[in-house]
Short mmCIF file of C-alpha atoms and ligand atoms in Angstrom, two decimals:
data_model
loop_
_atom_site.label_atom_id
_atom_site.label_comp_id
_atom_site.label_asym_id
_atom_site.label_seq_id
_atom_site.Cartn_x
_atom_site.Cartn_y
_atom_site.Cartn_z
CA MET T 130 33.62 18.85 4.94
CA THR T 131 31.17 21.73 5.31
CA PRO T 132 28.56 21.83 8.13
CA THR T 133 25.68 21.12 5.47
CA THR T 134 27.27 18.12 3.91
CA LEU T 135 27.65 16.27 7.00
CA PHE T 136 23.93 17.47 7.92
CA TYR T 137 23.12 15.34 4.69
CA ILE T 138 25.13 12.46 5.53
CA LEU T 139 23.30 11.94 8.86
CA ILE T 140 19.91 12.72 6.43
CA GLY T 141 21.24 9.97 4.57
CA ILE T 142 21.48 7.35 6.79
CA ILE T 143 18.71 7.96 8.83
CA VAL T 144 16.83 7.49 5.02
CA ILE T 145 19.21 4.30 4.15
CA ASN T 146 19.00 2.58 7.33
CA PHE T 147 14.93 3.04 7.37
CA ILE T 148 14.65 2.12 3.44
CA VAL T 149 17.00 -1.71 4.30
CA ASP T 150 14.64 -2.32 7.22
CA LYS T 151 11.24 -1.99 4.97
CA ILE T 152 12.71 -4.13 2.23
CA LEU T 153 13.12 -6.34 4.74
CA ASP T 154 10.66 -5.78 6.43
CA SER T 155 8.57 -6.73 2.67
CA LEU T 156 10.55 -9.23 1.13
CA ASN T 157 9.52 -11.38 4.70
CA ALA T 158 5.67 -10.24 4.11
CA LYS T 159 5.57 -11.83 0.70
CA HIS T 160 6.56 -14.91 2.22
CA PHE T 161 3.88 -15.37 4.90
CA ASP T 162 1.81 -17.86 2.65
CA ASP T 163 4.73 -19.67 1.48
CA GLU T 164 3.42 -23.36 2.18
CA VAL T 165 4.53 -24.76 5.49
CA PRO T 166 7.30 -26.99 5.78
CA ALA T 167 6.81 -31.01 6.19
CA GLU T 168 8.77 -30.84 9.56
CA LEU T 169 5.79 -28.03 10.76
CA THR T 170 2.42 -28.80 9.70
CA ASP T 171 1.62 -30.65 12.87
CA VAL T 172 2.52 -27.35 14.74
CA TYR T 173 -0.75 -25.36 14.14
CA GLU T 174 -4.78 -26.60 13.35
CA GLU T 175 -5.53 -24.88 10.14
CA GLU T 176 -7.70 -22.30 11.61
CA GLU T 177 -5.12 -21.43 14.21
CA TYR T 178 -2.31 -21.15 11.35
CA LYS T 179 -5.10 -18.69 9.70
CA LYS T 180 -5.23 -16.54 13.16
CA SER T 181 -1.20 -16.15 12.37
CA GLN T 182 -1.12 -15.32 9.48
CA ALA T 183 -3.43 -12.79 10.22
CA TYR T 184 -1.38 -11.68 13.04
CA LYS T 185 2.03 -11.54 11.05
CA LYS T 186 0.08 -9.29 8.18
CA THR T 187 -1.96 -6.96 11.43
CA ASN T 188 1.92 -6.58 13.09
CA TYR T 189 3.32 -6.21 9.43
CA LYS T 190 1.13 -3.35 8.24
CA PHE T 191 1.42 -1.64 11.98
CA GLY T 192 4.84 -2.03 12.18
CA ASN T 193 4.76 -0.01 8.51
CA LEU T 194 2.74 2.66 10.14
CA THR T 195 5.22 3.13 13.45
CA SER T 196 8.17 3.28 11.79
CA ILE T 197 6.91 6.08 8.89
CA PHE T 198 5.96 8.19 11.65
CA THR T 199 8.94 8.23 13.61
CA LEU T 200 10.75 8.69 10.00
CA VAL T 201 8.52 11.95 9.08
CA LEU T 202 8.85 12.87 12.87
CA THR T 203 12.94 12.74 12.85
CA LEU T 204 13.17 14.17 9.79
CA GLY T 205 10.79 17.13 10.99
CA PHE T 206 13.31 17.84 13.81
CA PHE T 207 16.38 17.88 11.77
CA PHE T 208 15.47 20.43 9.21
CA LEU T 209 13.31 22.48 11.79
CA ASP T 210 16.18 22.38 14.15
CA GLY T 211 14.78 20.68 16.52
CA PHE T 212 18.51 20.48 18.59
CA GLN T 213 19.20 24.19 18.49
CA PHE T 214 15.75 24.80 19.77
CA VAL T 215 15.60 22.18 22.87
CA ASP T 216 19.66 23.02 23.13
CA SER T 217 18.80 26.87 24.09
CA ILE T 218 15.54 25.56 26.61
CA ALA T 219 18.15 23.58 28.54
CA ARG T 220 20.55 26.52 28.63
CA SER T 221 17.82 28.91 29.13
CA TYR T 222 18.26 26.76 32.63
CA SER T 223 21.41 26.86 33.75
CA ASP T 224 25.33 27.69 32.45
CA ASN T 225 26.19 24.14 34.19
CA SER T 226 26.98 21.48 30.89
CA ILE T 227 25.85 18.04 32.48
CA VAL T 228 22.66 20.60 33.53
CA ILE T 229 22.20 21.15 30.05
CA ALA T 230 22.20 17.74 28.81
CA LEU T 231 19.91 16.13 31.11
CA ILE T 232 17.85 18.67 30.67
CA PHE T 233 17.98 18.01 26.87
CA PHE T 234 18.32 14.41 27.08
CA GLY T 235 15.53 15.12 29.90
CA ILE T 236 13.47 16.88 26.96
CA ILE T 237 13.84 14.80 23.33
CA MET T 238 13.36 11.14 25.50
CA LEU T 239 9.83 12.43 27.61
CA GLY T 240 8.95 14.13 24.07
CA SER T 241 9.65 10.79 21.93
CA ASP T 242 8.16 8.82 24.66
CA ILE T 243 4.91 11.07 24.81
CA LEU T 244 4.30 10.58 20.75
CA THR T 245 5.39 7.01 20.86
CA THR T 246 3.05 6.11 23.77
CA PRO T 247 -0.34 5.90 21.61
CA PHE T 248 1.18 2.99 19.22
CA SER T 249 2.63 1.03 22.29
CA TYR T 250 -1.18 1.63 23.62
CA TYR T 251 -2.39 0.29 20.86
CA ARG T 252 -0.33 -2.80 20.74
CA THR T 253 -1.33 -3.88 23.66
CA PHE T 254 -4.96 -3.00 23.82
CA VAL T 255 -5.99 -3.47 20.88
CA ILE T 256 -3.62 -5.55 18.03
CA GLU T 257 -2.49 -8.26 21.36
CA GLU T 258 -5.87 -8.08 22.71
CA LYS T 259 -7.45 -8.92 19.27
CA PHE T 260 -5.61 -11.95 19.36
CA GLY T 261 -6.09 -13.12 22.60
CA PHE T 262 -2.34 -12.43 24.42
CA ASN T 263 -2.76 -9.76 26.23
CA LYS T 264 -3.50 -10.00 30.06
CA SER T 265 -2.46 -6.52 31.01
CA THR T 266 -4.41 -3.77 32.78
CA LYS T 267 -4.05 0.23 31.80
CA LYS T 268 -3.37 0.13 35.72
CA ILE T 269 -0.54 -2.30 34.96
CA PHE T 270 0.52 -0.22 31.61
CA VAL T 271 0.64 3.09 33.01
CA LEU T 272 2.97 1.99 36.22
CA ASP T 273 5.67 0.24 33.79
CA LYS T 274 5.82 3.11 32.05
CA ILE T 275 6.47 5.26 35.11
CA LYS T 276 8.59 3.05 36.20
CA GLY T 277 10.59 2.42 33.07
CA LEU T 278 10.79 6.47 32.54
CA LEU T 279 11.86 6.81 36.13
CA MET T 280 14.75 4.08 35.98
CA THR T 281 15.95 5.86 32.19
CA ALA T 282 15.81 8.89 34.09
CA ILE T 283 17.82 7.72 37.56
CA LEU T 284 20.34 5.04 35.74
CA GLY T 285 20.65 6.97 32.76
CA GLY T 286 20.98 10.48 34.17
CA GLY T 287 23.25 9.01 36.66
CA ILE T 288 25.84 7.41 34.22
CA LEU T 289 25.93 10.40 31.35
CA SER T 290 26.60 13.12 34.23
CA LEU T 291 29.63 10.60 35.41
CA ILE T 292 30.79 10.52 31.98
CA ILE T 293 30.06 14.91 30.97
CA TRP T 294 32.30 14.89 34.28
CA PHE T 295 35.00 12.75 33.07
CA TYR T 296 35.43 14.41 30.18
CA GLU T 297 35.43 17.72 31.68
CA LEU T 298 38.84 16.53 34.03
CA THR T 299 40.35 14.63 31.34
CA GLY T 300 39.55 15.56 27.85
CA LYS T 301 39.58 13.09 25.03
CA ASP T 302 40.96 10.70 27.92
CA PHE T 303 37.38 10.94 29.66
CA TRP T 304 36.51 7.34 27.13
CA LEU T 305 39.20 5.57 29.42
CA TYR T 306 37.23 6.13 33.04
CA ALA T 307 33.83 6.15 30.60
CA TRP T 308 34.81 2.35 29.99
CA GLY T 309 35.89 1.81 33.49
CA LEU T 310 32.58 3.05 34.88
CA VAL T 311 29.82 1.30 31.78
CA THR T 312 32.06 -1.70 32.50
CA LEU T 313 31.37 -1.70 36.02
CA PHE T 314 27.77 -0.89 35.92
CA THR T 315 27.50 -3.67 33.40
CA VAL T 316 28.61 -6.07 35.52
CA PHE T 317 26.49 -5.09 38.49
CA MET T 318 23.61 -5.53 36.18
CA ASN T 319 23.98 -8.99 34.78
CA MET T 320 24.66 -10.15 38.57
CA PHE T 321 22.06 -8.12 40.12
CA TYR T 322 19.73 -7.57 37.56
CA SER T 323 17.50 -10.28 38.97
CA LYS T 324 17.45 -9.24 42.40
CA LEU T 325 17.06 -5.26 41.79
CA ILE T 326 15.15 -4.59 38.63
CA VAL T 327 13.00 -7.20 37.73
CA PRO T 328 10.77 -7.07 41.15
CA LEU T 329 9.88 -4.29 40.14
CA PHE T 330 7.95 -5.41 37.30
CA ASN T 331 7.58 -9.11 38.82
CA LYS T 332 7.13 -11.91 41.31
CA GLN T 333 9.14 -14.13 41.41
CA THR T 334 9.24 -17.17 43.56
CA PRO T 335 10.78 -20.56 44.06
CA LEU T 336 10.02 -23.54 42.30
CA GLU T 337 6.99 -25.56 44.03
CA GLU T 338 6.83 -29.07 45.30
CA GLY T 339 5.58 -31.28 43.86
CA GLU T 340 6.48 -33.36 40.72
CA LEU T 341 7.58 -31.38 38.13
CA LYS T 342 10.45 -29.69 40.95
CA ASN T 343 11.18 -33.77 40.72
CA SER T 344 12.06 -34.12 37.38
CA ILE T 345 13.99 -31.12 37.66
CA THR T 346 15.60 -31.87 40.38
CA GLU T 347 16.71 -35.07 38.78
CA TYR T 348 17.69 -33.62 36.20
CA ALA T 349 19.95 -31.17 37.77
CA GLN T 350 21.66 -33.22 39.70
CA LYS T 351 22.70 -35.46 37.29
CA VAL T 352 24.18 -31.88 35.31
CA GLY T 353 25.42 -30.66 38.24
CA PHE T 354 23.28 -27.51 38.49
CA THR T 355 22.22 -25.75 41.56
CA LEU T 356 18.32 -25.89 42.04
CA ASP T 357 17.54 -23.29 44.17
CA LYS T 358 19.24 -21.52 41.42
CA ILE T 359 15.30 -21.91 39.35
CA PHE T 360 12.53 -19.24 39.68
CA VAL T 361 8.94 -18.85 38.56
CA ILE T 362 8.34 -15.83 36.84
CA ASP T 363 4.45 -14.50 36.90
CA GLY T 364 4.76 -13.68 33.04
CA SER T 365 0.90 -14.06 32.96
CA LYS T 366 0.52 -10.31 34.88
CA ARG T 367 1.17 -9.06 31.08
CA SER T 368 0.92 -11.80 28.37
CA THR T 369 0.07 -15.13 27.29
CA LYS T 370 3.21 -15.86 25.51
CA ALA T 371 5.75 -18.09 27.44
CA ASN T 372 9.30 -17.96 27.81
CA ALA T 373 12.59 -18.59 30.19
CA TYR T 374 15.62 -17.11 30.47
CA PHE T 375 18.69 -17.87 31.88
CA SER T 376 20.90 -14.36 33.55
CA GLY T 377 23.43 -13.63 36.20
CA PHE T 378 26.89 -15.89 36.95
CA GLY T 379 28.74 -16.97 39.94
CA ALA T 380 26.37 -16.90 42.95
CA GLN T 381 24.22 -14.68 41.15
CA LYS T 382 23.13 -17.31 38.88
CA ARG T 383 19.53 -18.36 38.08
CA ILE T 384 16.50 -20.15 35.65
CA THR T 385 13.67 -17.55 35.21
CA LEU T 386 10.63 -19.60 33.61
CA TYR T 387 7.57 -17.73 33.11
CA ASP T 388 4.27 -18.84 34.53
CA THR T 389 2.91 -19.68 31.68
CA LEU T 390 5.40 -21.68 30.48
CA ILE T 391 4.43 -24.25 33.12
CA ASN T 392 1.21 -24.00 32.34
CA ASP T 393 1.31 -24.62 28.49
CA LEU T 394 3.85 -27.41 28.69
CA ASP T 395 4.22 -30.92 30.10
CA LYS T 396 7.02 -32.19 32.55
CA GLU T 397 8.99 -33.50 29.92
CA GLU T 398 8.95 -30.78 27.90
CA ILE T 399 9.64 -27.98 31.13
CA VAL T 400 12.78 -29.86 32.01
CA ALA T 401 13.79 -30.18 28.26
CA VAL T 402 13.76 -26.05 28.17
CA LEU T 403 15.01 -26.56 31.11
CA ALA T 404 18.40 -28.27 29.84
CA HIS T 405 19.15 -25.83 26.74
CA GLU T 406 18.89 -23.41 29.45
CA VAL T 407 21.33 -25.18 31.19
CA GLY T 408 23.34 -25.80 28.48
CA HIS T 409 24.12 -21.78 27.56
CA TYR T 410 24.97 -21.85 31.29
CA LYS T 411 27.57 -24.20 31.13
CA ARG T 412 28.85 -23.80 27.20
CA LYS T 413 29.67 -19.96 29.45
CA HIS T 414 27.05 -18.11 26.74
CA ILE T 415 26.72 -15.15 29.06
CA ILE T 416 30.59 -14.93 30.19
CA PHE T 417 31.17 -14.65 25.91
CA ASN T 418 28.09 -12.06 25.97
CA LEU T 419 29.29 -9.28 28.89
CA ILE T 420 32.73 -9.80 27.74
CA SER T 421 32.12 -8.78 23.82
CA SER T 422 29.63 -6.42 24.61
CA ILE T 423 31.69 -4.93 27.08
CA LEU T 424 34.63 -4.83 24.95
CA LEU T 425 32.47 -3.36 22.38
CA THR T 426 31.79 -0.51 24.49
CA GLY T 427 35.58 0.42 24.80
CA PHE T 428 35.55 0.20 20.76
CA THR T 429 32.47 2.52 20.60
CA LEU T 430 33.98 4.94 23.12
CA PHE T 431 37.10 5.31 22.02
CA ILE T 432 35.48 6.32 18.55
CA LEU T 433 33.95 8.43 20.31
CA SER T 434 36.61 10.49 21.66
CA LEU T 435 38.07 11.05 18.64
CA PHE T 436 35.44 13.08 16.72
CA ILE T 437 33.93 14.33 19.75
CA ASN T 438 35.37 17.59 20.48
CA THR T 439 34.69 18.45 16.87
CA PRO T 440 32.57 21.82 16.52
CA ILE T 441 31.69 20.12 12.86
CA LEU T 442 29.57 17.69 14.78
CA SER T 443 26.67 20.32 15.96
CA GLU T 444 27.52 22.60 13.34
CA ALA T 445 25.56 20.00 10.94
CA LEU T 446 22.90 20.29 13.71
CA SER T 447 22.92 23.94 13.37
CA VAL T 448 23.23 24.01 16.73
CA SER T 449 25.52 27.48 17.38
CA THR T 450 27.40 26.26 20.98
CA HIS T 451 29.19 23.28 20.40
CA SER T 452 28.71 20.71 23.22
CA PHE T 453 29.56 17.18 24.26
CA HIS T 454 25.24 16.24 24.45
CA ILE T 455 25.12 17.56 20.78
CA GLY T 456 28.16 15.90 19.62
CA LEU T 457 26.61 12.53 21.14
CA ILE T 458 23.43 12.66 18.94
CA ALA T 459 25.73 13.64 16.10
CA PHE T 460 28.15 10.68 16.47
CA GLY T 461 25.33 8.25 17.38
CA ILE T 462 24.27 8.84 13.85
CA LEU T 463 27.24 8.13 12.34
CA TYR T 464 28.23 5.29 14.00
CA SER T 465 25.51 3.39 13.67
CA PRO T 466 26.40 1.70 10.22
CA ILE T 467 28.82 0.60 12.40
CA SER T 468 26.56 -0.31 15.18
CA GLU T 469 24.17 -2.58 12.65
CA ILE T 470 27.61 -4.78 11.66
CA THR T 471 28.44 -5.14 15.18
CA GLY T 472 24.47 -6.23 15.65
CA LEU T 473 24.94 -8.65 12.93
CA PHE T 474 27.99 -10.00 13.81
CA MET T 475 26.30 -10.89 17.79
CA ASN T 476 23.40 -11.84 16.31
CA TYR T 477 24.81 -14.47 14.23
CA VAL T 478 26.99 -16.11 17.52
CA SER T 479 23.74 -15.99 19.33
CA ARG T 480 22.16 -18.44 16.64
CA LYS T 481 25.68 -20.52 17.24
CA PHE T 482 24.75 -20.28 20.73
CA GLU T 483 20.65 -21.38 20.44
CA TYR T 484 21.84 -24.47 18.57
CA GLN T 485 24.56 -25.49 21.03
CA ALA T 486 22.54 -24.82 24.07
CA ASP T 487 19.61 -27.58 22.15
CA ASP T 488 22.28 -29.61 21.47
CA TYR T 489 23.52 -29.89 25.06
CA ALA T 490 19.67 -30.20 25.90
CA LYS T 491 19.41 -33.51 23.38
CA ASN T 492 23.13 -35.38 24.86
CA THR T 493 22.11 -34.91 28.43
CA TYR T 494 18.39 -35.01 28.00
CA SER T 495 16.07 -36.06 24.99
CA ALA T 496 15.83 -34.23 21.77
CA GLU T 497 11.70 -35.09 21.41
CA PRO T 498 10.52 -33.17 23.92
CA LEU T 499 12.45 -30.11 23.38
CA ILE T 500 11.13 -30.31 19.80
CA SER T 501 7.66 -30.69 20.89
CA SER T 502 8.04 -27.63 23.18
CA LEU T 503 9.51 -25.72 20.59
CA LYS T 504 6.34 -26.63 18.08
CA LYS T 505 4.11 -25.52 21.37
CA LEU T 506 5.84 -22.24 22.07
CA SER T 507 5.77 -20.75 18.18
CA LYS T 508 2.08 -22.12 18.02
CA ASN T 509 1.58 -19.77 21.38
CA SER T 510 3.27 -16.94 20.21
CA LEU T 511 1.68 -17.22 16.60
CA SER T 512 4.74 -17.03 15.49
CA ASN T 513 5.86 -17.21 11.88
CA LEU T 514 7.08 -20.59 10.28
CA THR T 515 8.26 -19.30 7.04
CA PRO T 516 10.38 -16.52 7.16
CA HIS T 517 12.51 -14.63 4.69
CA PRO T 518 16.25 -16.17 5.35
CA ALA T 519 17.66 -12.32 4.96
CA TYR T 520 15.41 -11.21 7.67
CA VAL T 521 16.60 -14.09 9.22
CA PHE T 522 20.12 -13.33 8.82
CA MET T 523 19.46 -9.60 9.64
CA HIS T 524 16.86 -9.62 12.80
CA TYR T 525 17.04 -13.13 13.83
CA SER T 526 18.76 -13.82 17.25
CA HIS T 527 17.43 -17.44 17.19
CA PRO T 528 17.64 -19.93 14.24
CA THR T 529 14.09 -20.30 13.03
CA LEU T 530 11.97 -23.14 14.10
CA LEU T 531 12.45 -25.24 11.13
CA GLU T 532 16.29 -25.36 11.22
CA ARG T 533 16.53 -26.18 14.92
CA ILE T 534 14.20 -28.66 14.58
CA ARG T 535 15.92 -30.48 11.73
CA ASN T 536 19.50 -30.07 13.85
CA LEU T 537 18.31 -31.51 16.74
CA ARG T 538 17.10 -34.76 15.22
CA SER T 539 20.62 -34.50 12.70
ZN1 ZN B 899 18.03 -20.10 24.44
#
């Protein structure tokens, strides 16, 4: 294969990816105005339903605009030999391959972040604001941005440096060491994410004494879940949208409830949501996800080790000196169809797990309060009641509201 052929294969993958995405989006958008299924007619009042449709359409148009912008930018960068340009800047500062790679990715990430920040600003302060979701301030927005960038620089930069170091020490066996490193990091993050990362962005407090806590205690004792693992997070700092999630394992396991969720739902509904989260824990979903992501990483790194030493990866991007970081860029694109497929599989498994957690809540608590809480949450986030099945299959990590209600009532 010639470098030019490989170049056009990379471009082909990027363009096909874009087209598939746009077809799915437009398929989904064609069904925004479908008749609402009988089970869901009580989710919205008429006025609110109109608002939810306007929200979906606004997001659809805005999504098209951002993805076209990103595509044009990416293709421009490829055709104008952007990688060679950035690589030569990085090389002018150092001869050390790790330093070069850090400067290279630093420029690319910072550059793309600066170019896409106006879009996320517009989404938060214009779209979300207009539909009444936004509670964030410009100060929080800027601080989030800075904290996020620093975190990526420290964690991402650290891991990348070590992987390149392994590569230089051990050649193509580097993937085994890299896999070990990423596994340690993933397990550590899974355990301590709530203790180390979340506090940088939010405040978490134990559940307050009172009627709600009493009901939760009663349920938790019945199913054998330790109560000191339930926290309330100040999600209302940024958005009115509500959520709840389970994280960690072993002594570090916890359920986090958004304060917005506690405000929006009644006592029984909150216990039902909590029961769903306990279901994720009892059915060992967290462990399954952790193990599959570790195995998947090992597979990806192994495939990477087969290709990384091929200079054609750099030649295809018109970069004169072959290096690990340029190989990584080309490989990332070549690998993306495979990661699409594994992503589809993980979404499929995730939807199965949601049914299992719903069933657990139904069997240990009750189905109806969970149904009414799901309806309220859908309404409060103006979510789509009539998504297209192909869009659900490709993108949804949760079954649709209709599917969940039918399952809970079966
Ligand atoms: Zn769930």
